[in-house]
Short mmCIF file of C-alpha atoms and ligand atoms in Angstrom, two decimals:
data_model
loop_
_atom_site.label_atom_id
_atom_site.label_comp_id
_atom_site.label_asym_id
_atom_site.label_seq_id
_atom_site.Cartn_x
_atom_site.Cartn_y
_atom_site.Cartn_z
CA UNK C 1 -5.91 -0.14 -34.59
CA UNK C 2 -5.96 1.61 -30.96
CA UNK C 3 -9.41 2.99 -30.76
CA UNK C 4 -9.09 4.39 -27.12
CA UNK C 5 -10.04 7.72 -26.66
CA UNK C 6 -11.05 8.38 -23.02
CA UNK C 7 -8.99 6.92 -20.52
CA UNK C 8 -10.68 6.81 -17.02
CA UNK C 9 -8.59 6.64 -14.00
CA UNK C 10 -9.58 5.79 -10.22
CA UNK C 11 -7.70 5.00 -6.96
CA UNK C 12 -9.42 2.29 -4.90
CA UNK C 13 -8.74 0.59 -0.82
CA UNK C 14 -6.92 1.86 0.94
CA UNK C 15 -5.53 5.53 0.26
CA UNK C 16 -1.76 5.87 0.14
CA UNK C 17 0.84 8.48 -0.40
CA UNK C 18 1.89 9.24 -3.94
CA UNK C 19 -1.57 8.14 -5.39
CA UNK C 20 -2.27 11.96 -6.43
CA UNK C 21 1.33 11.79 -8.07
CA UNK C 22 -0.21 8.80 -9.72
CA UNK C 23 -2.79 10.88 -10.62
CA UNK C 24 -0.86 13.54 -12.16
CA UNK C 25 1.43 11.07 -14.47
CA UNK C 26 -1.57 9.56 -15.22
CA UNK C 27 -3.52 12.59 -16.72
CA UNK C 28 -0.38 14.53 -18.17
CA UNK C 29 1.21 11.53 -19.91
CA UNK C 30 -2.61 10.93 -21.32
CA UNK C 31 -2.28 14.91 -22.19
CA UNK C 32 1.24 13.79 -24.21
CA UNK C 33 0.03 10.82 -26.01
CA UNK C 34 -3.37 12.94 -27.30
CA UNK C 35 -5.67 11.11 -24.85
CA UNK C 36 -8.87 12.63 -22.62
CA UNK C 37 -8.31 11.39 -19.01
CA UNK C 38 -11.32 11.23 -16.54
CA UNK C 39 -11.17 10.79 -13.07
CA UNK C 40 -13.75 8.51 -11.61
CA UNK C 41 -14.36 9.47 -8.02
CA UNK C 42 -14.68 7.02 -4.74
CA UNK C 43 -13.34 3.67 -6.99
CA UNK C 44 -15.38 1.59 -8.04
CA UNK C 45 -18.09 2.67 -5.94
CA UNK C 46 -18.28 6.44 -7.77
CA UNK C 47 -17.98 4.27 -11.12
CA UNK C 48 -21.50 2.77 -10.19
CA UNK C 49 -22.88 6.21 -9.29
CA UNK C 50 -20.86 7.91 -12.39
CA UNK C 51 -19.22 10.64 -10.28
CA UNK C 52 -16.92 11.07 -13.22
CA UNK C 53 -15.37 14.33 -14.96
CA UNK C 54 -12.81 15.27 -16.85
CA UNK C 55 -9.15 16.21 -15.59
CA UNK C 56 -6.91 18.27 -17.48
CA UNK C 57 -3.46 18.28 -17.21
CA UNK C 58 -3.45 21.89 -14.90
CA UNK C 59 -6.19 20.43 -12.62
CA UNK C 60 -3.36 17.82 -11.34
CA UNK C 61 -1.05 21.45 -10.71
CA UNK C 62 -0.03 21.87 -7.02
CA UNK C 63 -1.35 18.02 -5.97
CA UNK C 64 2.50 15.95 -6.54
CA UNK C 65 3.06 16.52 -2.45
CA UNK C 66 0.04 15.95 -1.35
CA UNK C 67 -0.87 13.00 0.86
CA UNK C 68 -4.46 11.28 0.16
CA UNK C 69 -6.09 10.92 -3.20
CA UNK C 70 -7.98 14.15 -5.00
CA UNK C 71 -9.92 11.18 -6.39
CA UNK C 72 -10.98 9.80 -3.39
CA UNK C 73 -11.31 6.21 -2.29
CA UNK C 74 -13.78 3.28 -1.22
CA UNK C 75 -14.33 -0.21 -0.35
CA UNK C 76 -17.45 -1.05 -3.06
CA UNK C 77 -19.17 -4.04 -1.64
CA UNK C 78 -21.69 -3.13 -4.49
CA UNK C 79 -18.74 -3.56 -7.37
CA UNK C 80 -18.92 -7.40 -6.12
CA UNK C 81 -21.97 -8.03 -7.74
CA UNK C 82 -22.09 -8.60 -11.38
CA UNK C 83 -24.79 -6.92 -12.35
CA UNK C 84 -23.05 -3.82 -10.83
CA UNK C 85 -20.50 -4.40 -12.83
CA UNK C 86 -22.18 -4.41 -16.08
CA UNK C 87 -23.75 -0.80 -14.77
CA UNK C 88 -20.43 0.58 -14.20
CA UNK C 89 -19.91 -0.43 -17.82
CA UNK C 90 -22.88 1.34 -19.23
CA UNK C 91 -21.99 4.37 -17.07
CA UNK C 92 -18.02 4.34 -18.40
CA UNK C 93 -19.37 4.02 -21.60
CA UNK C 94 -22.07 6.79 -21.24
CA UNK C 95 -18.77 8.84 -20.44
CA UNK C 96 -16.91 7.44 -23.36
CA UNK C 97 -14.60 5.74 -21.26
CA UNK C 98 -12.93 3.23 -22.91
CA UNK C 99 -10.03 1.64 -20.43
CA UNK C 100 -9.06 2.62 -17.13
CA UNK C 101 -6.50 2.96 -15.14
CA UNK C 102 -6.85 1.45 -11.50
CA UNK C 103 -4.72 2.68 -8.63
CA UNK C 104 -4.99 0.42 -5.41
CA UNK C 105 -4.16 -3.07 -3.52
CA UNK C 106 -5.15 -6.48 -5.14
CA UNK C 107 -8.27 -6.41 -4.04
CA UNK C 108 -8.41 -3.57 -6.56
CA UNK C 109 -6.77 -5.90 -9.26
CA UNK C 110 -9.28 -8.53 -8.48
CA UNK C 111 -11.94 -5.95 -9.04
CA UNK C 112 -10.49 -4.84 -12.23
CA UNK C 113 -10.01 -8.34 -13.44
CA UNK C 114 -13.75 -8.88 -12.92
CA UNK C 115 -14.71 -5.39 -14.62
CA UNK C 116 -12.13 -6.94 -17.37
CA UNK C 117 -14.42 -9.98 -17.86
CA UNK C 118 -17.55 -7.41 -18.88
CA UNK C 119 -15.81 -6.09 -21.62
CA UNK C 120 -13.70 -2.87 -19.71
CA UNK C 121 -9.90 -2.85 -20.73
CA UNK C 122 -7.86 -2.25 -17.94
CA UNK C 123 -4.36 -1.08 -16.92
CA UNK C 124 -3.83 -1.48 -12.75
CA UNK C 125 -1.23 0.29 -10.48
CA UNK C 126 -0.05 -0.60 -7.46
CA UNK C 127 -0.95 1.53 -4.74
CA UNK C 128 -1.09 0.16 -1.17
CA UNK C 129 1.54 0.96 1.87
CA UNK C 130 1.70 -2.67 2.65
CA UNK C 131 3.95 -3.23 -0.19
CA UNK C 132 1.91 -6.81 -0.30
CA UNK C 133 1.24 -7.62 -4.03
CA UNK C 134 2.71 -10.92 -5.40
CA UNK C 135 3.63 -9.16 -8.50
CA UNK C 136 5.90 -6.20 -7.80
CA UNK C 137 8.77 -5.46 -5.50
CA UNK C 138 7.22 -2.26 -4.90
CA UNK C 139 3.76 -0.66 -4.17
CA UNK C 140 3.45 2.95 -4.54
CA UNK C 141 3.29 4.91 -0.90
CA UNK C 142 5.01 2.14 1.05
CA UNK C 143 8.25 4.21 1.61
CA UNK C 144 6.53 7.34 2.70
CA UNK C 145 4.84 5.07 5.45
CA UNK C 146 8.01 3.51 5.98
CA UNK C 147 9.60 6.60 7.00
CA UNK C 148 6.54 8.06 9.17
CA UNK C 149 6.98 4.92 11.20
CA UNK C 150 10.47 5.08 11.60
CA UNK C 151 10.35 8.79 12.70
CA UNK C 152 6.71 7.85 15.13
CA UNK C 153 9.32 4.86 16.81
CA UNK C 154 11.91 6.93 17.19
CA UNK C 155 9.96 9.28 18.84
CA UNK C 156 7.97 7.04 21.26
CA UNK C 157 11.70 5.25 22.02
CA UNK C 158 12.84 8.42 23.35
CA UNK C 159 10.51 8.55 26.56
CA UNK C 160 10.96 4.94 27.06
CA UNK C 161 14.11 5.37 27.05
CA UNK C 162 13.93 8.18 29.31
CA UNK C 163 11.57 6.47 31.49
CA UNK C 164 13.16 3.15 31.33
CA UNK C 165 10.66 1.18 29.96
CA UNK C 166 9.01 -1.56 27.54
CA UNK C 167 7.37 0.03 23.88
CA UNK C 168 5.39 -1.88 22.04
CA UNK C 169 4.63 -0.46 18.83
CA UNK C 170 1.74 -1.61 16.70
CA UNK C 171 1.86 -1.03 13.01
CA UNK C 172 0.03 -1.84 9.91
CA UNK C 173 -0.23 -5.31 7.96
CA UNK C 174 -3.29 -7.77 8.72
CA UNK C 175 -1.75 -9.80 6.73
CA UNK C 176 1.97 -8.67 5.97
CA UNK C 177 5.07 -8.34 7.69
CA UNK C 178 6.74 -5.22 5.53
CA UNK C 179 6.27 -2.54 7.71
CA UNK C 180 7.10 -4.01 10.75
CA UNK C 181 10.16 -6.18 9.60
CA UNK C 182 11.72 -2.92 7.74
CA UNK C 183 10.79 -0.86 10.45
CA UNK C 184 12.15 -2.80 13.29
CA UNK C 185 15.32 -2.69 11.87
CA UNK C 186 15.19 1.23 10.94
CA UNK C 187 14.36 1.97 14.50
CA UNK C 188 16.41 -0.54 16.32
CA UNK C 189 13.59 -3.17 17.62
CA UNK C 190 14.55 -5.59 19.80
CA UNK C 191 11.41 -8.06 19.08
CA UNK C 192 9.40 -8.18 15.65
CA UNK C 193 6.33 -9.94 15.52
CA UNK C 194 4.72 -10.39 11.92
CA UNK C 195 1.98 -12.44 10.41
CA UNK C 196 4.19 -14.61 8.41
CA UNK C 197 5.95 -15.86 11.59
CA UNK C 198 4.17 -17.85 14.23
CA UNK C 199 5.64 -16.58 17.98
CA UNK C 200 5.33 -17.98 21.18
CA UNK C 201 5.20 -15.02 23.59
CA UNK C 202 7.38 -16.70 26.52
CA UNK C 203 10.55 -18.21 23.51
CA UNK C 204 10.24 -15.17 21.27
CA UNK C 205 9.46 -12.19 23.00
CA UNK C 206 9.79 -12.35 26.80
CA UNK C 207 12.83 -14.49 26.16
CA UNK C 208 14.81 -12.44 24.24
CA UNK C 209 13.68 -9.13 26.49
CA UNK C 210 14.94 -10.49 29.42
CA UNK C 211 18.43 -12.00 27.88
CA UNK C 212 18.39 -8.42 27.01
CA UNK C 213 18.12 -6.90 30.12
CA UNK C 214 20.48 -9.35 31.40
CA UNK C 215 23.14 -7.49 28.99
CA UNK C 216 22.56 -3.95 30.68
CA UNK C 217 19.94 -2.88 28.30
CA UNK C 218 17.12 -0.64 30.42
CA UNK C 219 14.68 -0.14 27.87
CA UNK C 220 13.16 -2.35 25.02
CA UNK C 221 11.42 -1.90 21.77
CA UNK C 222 8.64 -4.76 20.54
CA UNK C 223 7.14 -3.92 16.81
CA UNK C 224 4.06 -5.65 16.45
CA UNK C 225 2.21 -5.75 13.21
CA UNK C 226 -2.14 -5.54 13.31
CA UNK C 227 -2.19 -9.03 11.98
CA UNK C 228 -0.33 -10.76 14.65
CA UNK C 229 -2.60 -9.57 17.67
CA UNK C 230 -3.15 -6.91 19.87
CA UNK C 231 -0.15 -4.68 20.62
CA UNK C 232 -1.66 -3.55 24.30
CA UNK C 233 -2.18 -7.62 25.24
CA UNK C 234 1.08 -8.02 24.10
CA UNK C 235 2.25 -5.01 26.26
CA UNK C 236 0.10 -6.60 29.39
CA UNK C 237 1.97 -9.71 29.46
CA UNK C 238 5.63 -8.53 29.02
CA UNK C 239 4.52 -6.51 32.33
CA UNK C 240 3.17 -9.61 34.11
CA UNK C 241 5.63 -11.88 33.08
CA UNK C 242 9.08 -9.47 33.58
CA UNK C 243 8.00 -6.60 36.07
CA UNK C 244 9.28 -3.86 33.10
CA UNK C 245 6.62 -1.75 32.95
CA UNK C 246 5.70 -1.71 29.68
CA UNK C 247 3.47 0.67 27.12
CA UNK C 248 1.59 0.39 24.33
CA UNK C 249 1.51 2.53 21.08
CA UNK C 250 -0.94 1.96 17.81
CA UNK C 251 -0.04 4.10 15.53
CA UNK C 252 -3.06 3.53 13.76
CA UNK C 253 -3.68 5.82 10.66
CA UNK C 254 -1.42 8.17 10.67
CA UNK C 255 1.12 5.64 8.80
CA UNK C 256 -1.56 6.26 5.50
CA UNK C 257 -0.77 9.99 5.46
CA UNK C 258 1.45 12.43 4.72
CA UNK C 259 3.77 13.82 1.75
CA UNK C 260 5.00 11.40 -0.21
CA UNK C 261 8.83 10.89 -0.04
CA UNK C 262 11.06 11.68 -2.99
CA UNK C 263 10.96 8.01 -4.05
CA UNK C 264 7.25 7.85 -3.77
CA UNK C 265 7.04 10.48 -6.15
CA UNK C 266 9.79 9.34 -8.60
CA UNK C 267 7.96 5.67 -8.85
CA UNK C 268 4.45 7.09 -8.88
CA UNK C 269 5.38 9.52 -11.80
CA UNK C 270 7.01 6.72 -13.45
CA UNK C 271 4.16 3.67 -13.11
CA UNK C 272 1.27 6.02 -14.03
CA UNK C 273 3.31 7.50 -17.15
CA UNK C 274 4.11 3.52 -17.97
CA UNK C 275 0.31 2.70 -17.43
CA UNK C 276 -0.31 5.35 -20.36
CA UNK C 277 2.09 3.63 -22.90
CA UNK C 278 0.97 0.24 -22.15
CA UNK C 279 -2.47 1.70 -23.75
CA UNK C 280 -0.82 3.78 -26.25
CA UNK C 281 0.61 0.47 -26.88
CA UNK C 282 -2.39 -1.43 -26.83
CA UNK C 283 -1.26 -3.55 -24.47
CA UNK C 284 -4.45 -3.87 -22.58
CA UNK C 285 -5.16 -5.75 -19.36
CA UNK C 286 -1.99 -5.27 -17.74
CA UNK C 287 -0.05 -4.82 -14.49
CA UNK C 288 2.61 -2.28 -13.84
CA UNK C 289 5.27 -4.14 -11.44
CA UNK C 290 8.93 -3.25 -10.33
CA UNK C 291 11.01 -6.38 -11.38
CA UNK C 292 14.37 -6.51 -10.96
CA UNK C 293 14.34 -2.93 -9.85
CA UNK C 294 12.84 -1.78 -13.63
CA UNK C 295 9.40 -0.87 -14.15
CA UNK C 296 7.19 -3.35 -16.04
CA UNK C 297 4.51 -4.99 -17.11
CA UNK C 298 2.51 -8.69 -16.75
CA UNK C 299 -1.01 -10.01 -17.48
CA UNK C 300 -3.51 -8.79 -14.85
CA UNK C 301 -4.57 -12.43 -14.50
CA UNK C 302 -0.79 -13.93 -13.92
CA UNK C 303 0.02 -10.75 -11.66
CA UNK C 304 -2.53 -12.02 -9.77
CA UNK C 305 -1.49 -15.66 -9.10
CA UNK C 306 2.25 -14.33 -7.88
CA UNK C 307 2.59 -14.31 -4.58
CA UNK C 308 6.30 -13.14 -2.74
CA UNK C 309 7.40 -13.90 0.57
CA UNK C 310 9.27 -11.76 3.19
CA UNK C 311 12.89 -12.41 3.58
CA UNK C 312 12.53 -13.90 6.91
CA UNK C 313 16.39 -13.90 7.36
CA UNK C 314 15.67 -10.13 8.39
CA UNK C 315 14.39 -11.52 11.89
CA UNK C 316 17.26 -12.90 12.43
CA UNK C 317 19.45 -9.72 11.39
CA UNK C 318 17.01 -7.63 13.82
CA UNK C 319 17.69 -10.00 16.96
CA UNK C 320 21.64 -9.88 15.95
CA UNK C 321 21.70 -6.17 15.88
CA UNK C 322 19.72 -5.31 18.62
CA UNK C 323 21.88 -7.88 21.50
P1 LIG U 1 -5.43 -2.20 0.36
O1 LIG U 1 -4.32 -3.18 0.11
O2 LIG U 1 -4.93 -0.84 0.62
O3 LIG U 1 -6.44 -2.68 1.37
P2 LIG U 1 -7.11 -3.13 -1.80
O4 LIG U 1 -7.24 -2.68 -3.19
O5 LIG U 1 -6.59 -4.53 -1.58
O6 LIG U 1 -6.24 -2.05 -1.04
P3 LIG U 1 -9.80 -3.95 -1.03
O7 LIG U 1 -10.74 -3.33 -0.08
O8 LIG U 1 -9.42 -5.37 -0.85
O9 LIG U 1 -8.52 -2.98 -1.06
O10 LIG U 1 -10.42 -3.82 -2.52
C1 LIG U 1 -10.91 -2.58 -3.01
C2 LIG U 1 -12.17 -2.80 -3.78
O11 LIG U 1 -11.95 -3.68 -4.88
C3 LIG U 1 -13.29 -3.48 -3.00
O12 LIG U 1 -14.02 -2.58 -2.20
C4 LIG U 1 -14.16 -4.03 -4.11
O13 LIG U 1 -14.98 -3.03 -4.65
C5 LIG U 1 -13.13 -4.45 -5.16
N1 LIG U 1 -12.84 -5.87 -5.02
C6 LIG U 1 -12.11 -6.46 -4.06
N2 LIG U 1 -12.10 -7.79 -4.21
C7 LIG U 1 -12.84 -8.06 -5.30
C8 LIG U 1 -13.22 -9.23 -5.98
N3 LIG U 1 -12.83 -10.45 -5.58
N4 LIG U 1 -14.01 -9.10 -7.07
C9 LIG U 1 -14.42 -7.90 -7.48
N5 LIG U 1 -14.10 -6.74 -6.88
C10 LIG U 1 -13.32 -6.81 -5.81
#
């Protein structure tokens, strides 16, 4: 028999938009399906202090456009130690938790895999605008920060067009291409430098700028992600090694932010409702992933050993399009 009660729900990393409509499915299915939800503030790091209270379905009113997380969000260096752990137990149960619901990136997972192993059932979301978990096409807030990076390039493109000039655009992704690849083709880059590709600055980017310039062009757009280096070294040597005067842009954090696009919404309403069922359910320790375009569900621990890899054929359709 399904003895869960309380469901607690957190977002954790990195914030991203469409957690709060996360939030809302979250608390309003639980509100359907006769369950008390709890929102546990700051992750895993509020866990271990129990900032923890109850939501109710018209505290989430108003919050479905909103950027951010009402929750809040940390990095818990303390949640890495065991013993922590097994206090953020005691604390859940002191609130009569009795599974919850983790929004966030796989460190997150990896977290609630651990908090898993002391006895917590738990149901994990994925909410990160890197789109970089193994086990789902899709993270939650990755479109909305597609789209403010398309609409920041386009915007820095039109003074160097004007001006005649060199952009090199840094976005996010230590360690993943998404944003960069996707947005070099939305906003026409002529270079794309990601993590998953190793570059040599003189074959792959001054190169292909000057064979560019050779064909009439007159200004030039590099997308670098974080992970690859440093946009404004990259920026340095184009203008040493070309004489196009060149500038750099980090966009920085304003690619976490904003409202969350219509898709956003439609997949966070529809992941935090199917995180609900999978308790109702009693399907406990569980992923919800987009495969095959349908929303699902795999064991934390196998979501967790998938890994995907970027259609690097998309570098090749960015250089064709942008001759
Ligand atoms: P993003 O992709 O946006 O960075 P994330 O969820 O991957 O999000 P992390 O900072 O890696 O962000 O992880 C969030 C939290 O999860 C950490 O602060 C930590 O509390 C917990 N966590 C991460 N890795 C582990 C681990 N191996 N074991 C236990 N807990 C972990």
């Amino acid at each position: 028999m399904n003895k869960i009660r309380n469901i607690g729900v957190l977002t954790s990393g990195g914030d991203a938009p469409g957690m709060n409509a996360v939030i809302r499915a979250v608390v309003r299915t639980g509100y359907y399906y006769q369950y008390n939800v709890l929102g546990i503030y700051r992750g895993y790091e509020g866990m271990i202090n129990g900032e923890i209270e109850k939501i109710n379905p018209r505290d989430v009113s108003g919050i479905l456009q909103d950027g951010g997380t009402i929750l809040k969000t940390a990095r818990s260096t303390r949640f890495l130690d065991i013993e922590q752990k097994k206090r953020a137990y005691e604390i859940c149960r002191v609130f009569g938790i009795d599974a919850v619901v983790v929004i966030g990136g796989d460190g997150s997972y990896r977290g609630a895999l651990d908090f898993s192993k002391v006895g917590m059932p738990v149901i994990c979301i994925p909410g990160t605008i890197d789109n970089d978990i193994g086990s789902t096409e899709y993270t939650i807030g990755y479109d909305t920060a597609l789209n403010t990076v398309m609409d920041s390039i386009d915007k820095v493109r039109d003074t160097a067009y004007s001006h005649e000039r060199c952009t090199v655009i840094e976005v996010m992704g230590r360690d993943s291409g998404y944003i960069a690849v996707n947005d070099g083709i939305a906003g026409g880059a002529d270079v794309i430098l990601i993590p998953e590709a190793d570059f040599d600055i003189d074959a792959d980017v001054i190169k292909p700028i000057l064979e560019c310039r050779n064909r009439g062009k007159k200004d030039y757009c590099v997308i670098v992600a974080e992970g690859v280096g440093k946009a404004t070294q990259i920026c340095d040597e184009i203008t040493r090694k070309t004489g196009i005067i060149s500038r750099a842009t980090i966009l920085g954090y304003v690619q976490r932010g904003g409202s969350p696009t219509a898709y956003d919404r439609i997949m966070a309403s529809r992941m935090g409702a199917k995180a609900v069922e999978l308790i109702n359910e009693g399907k406990l320790n569980r992923v919800v992933s987009l495969i095959n375009n349908k929303v699902t569900d795999l064991d934390l621990e196998e979501a967790l050993s998938m890994t995907k890899s970027i259609n690097l054929e998309m570098l090749k359709l960015a250089k064709i399009i942008s001759i």
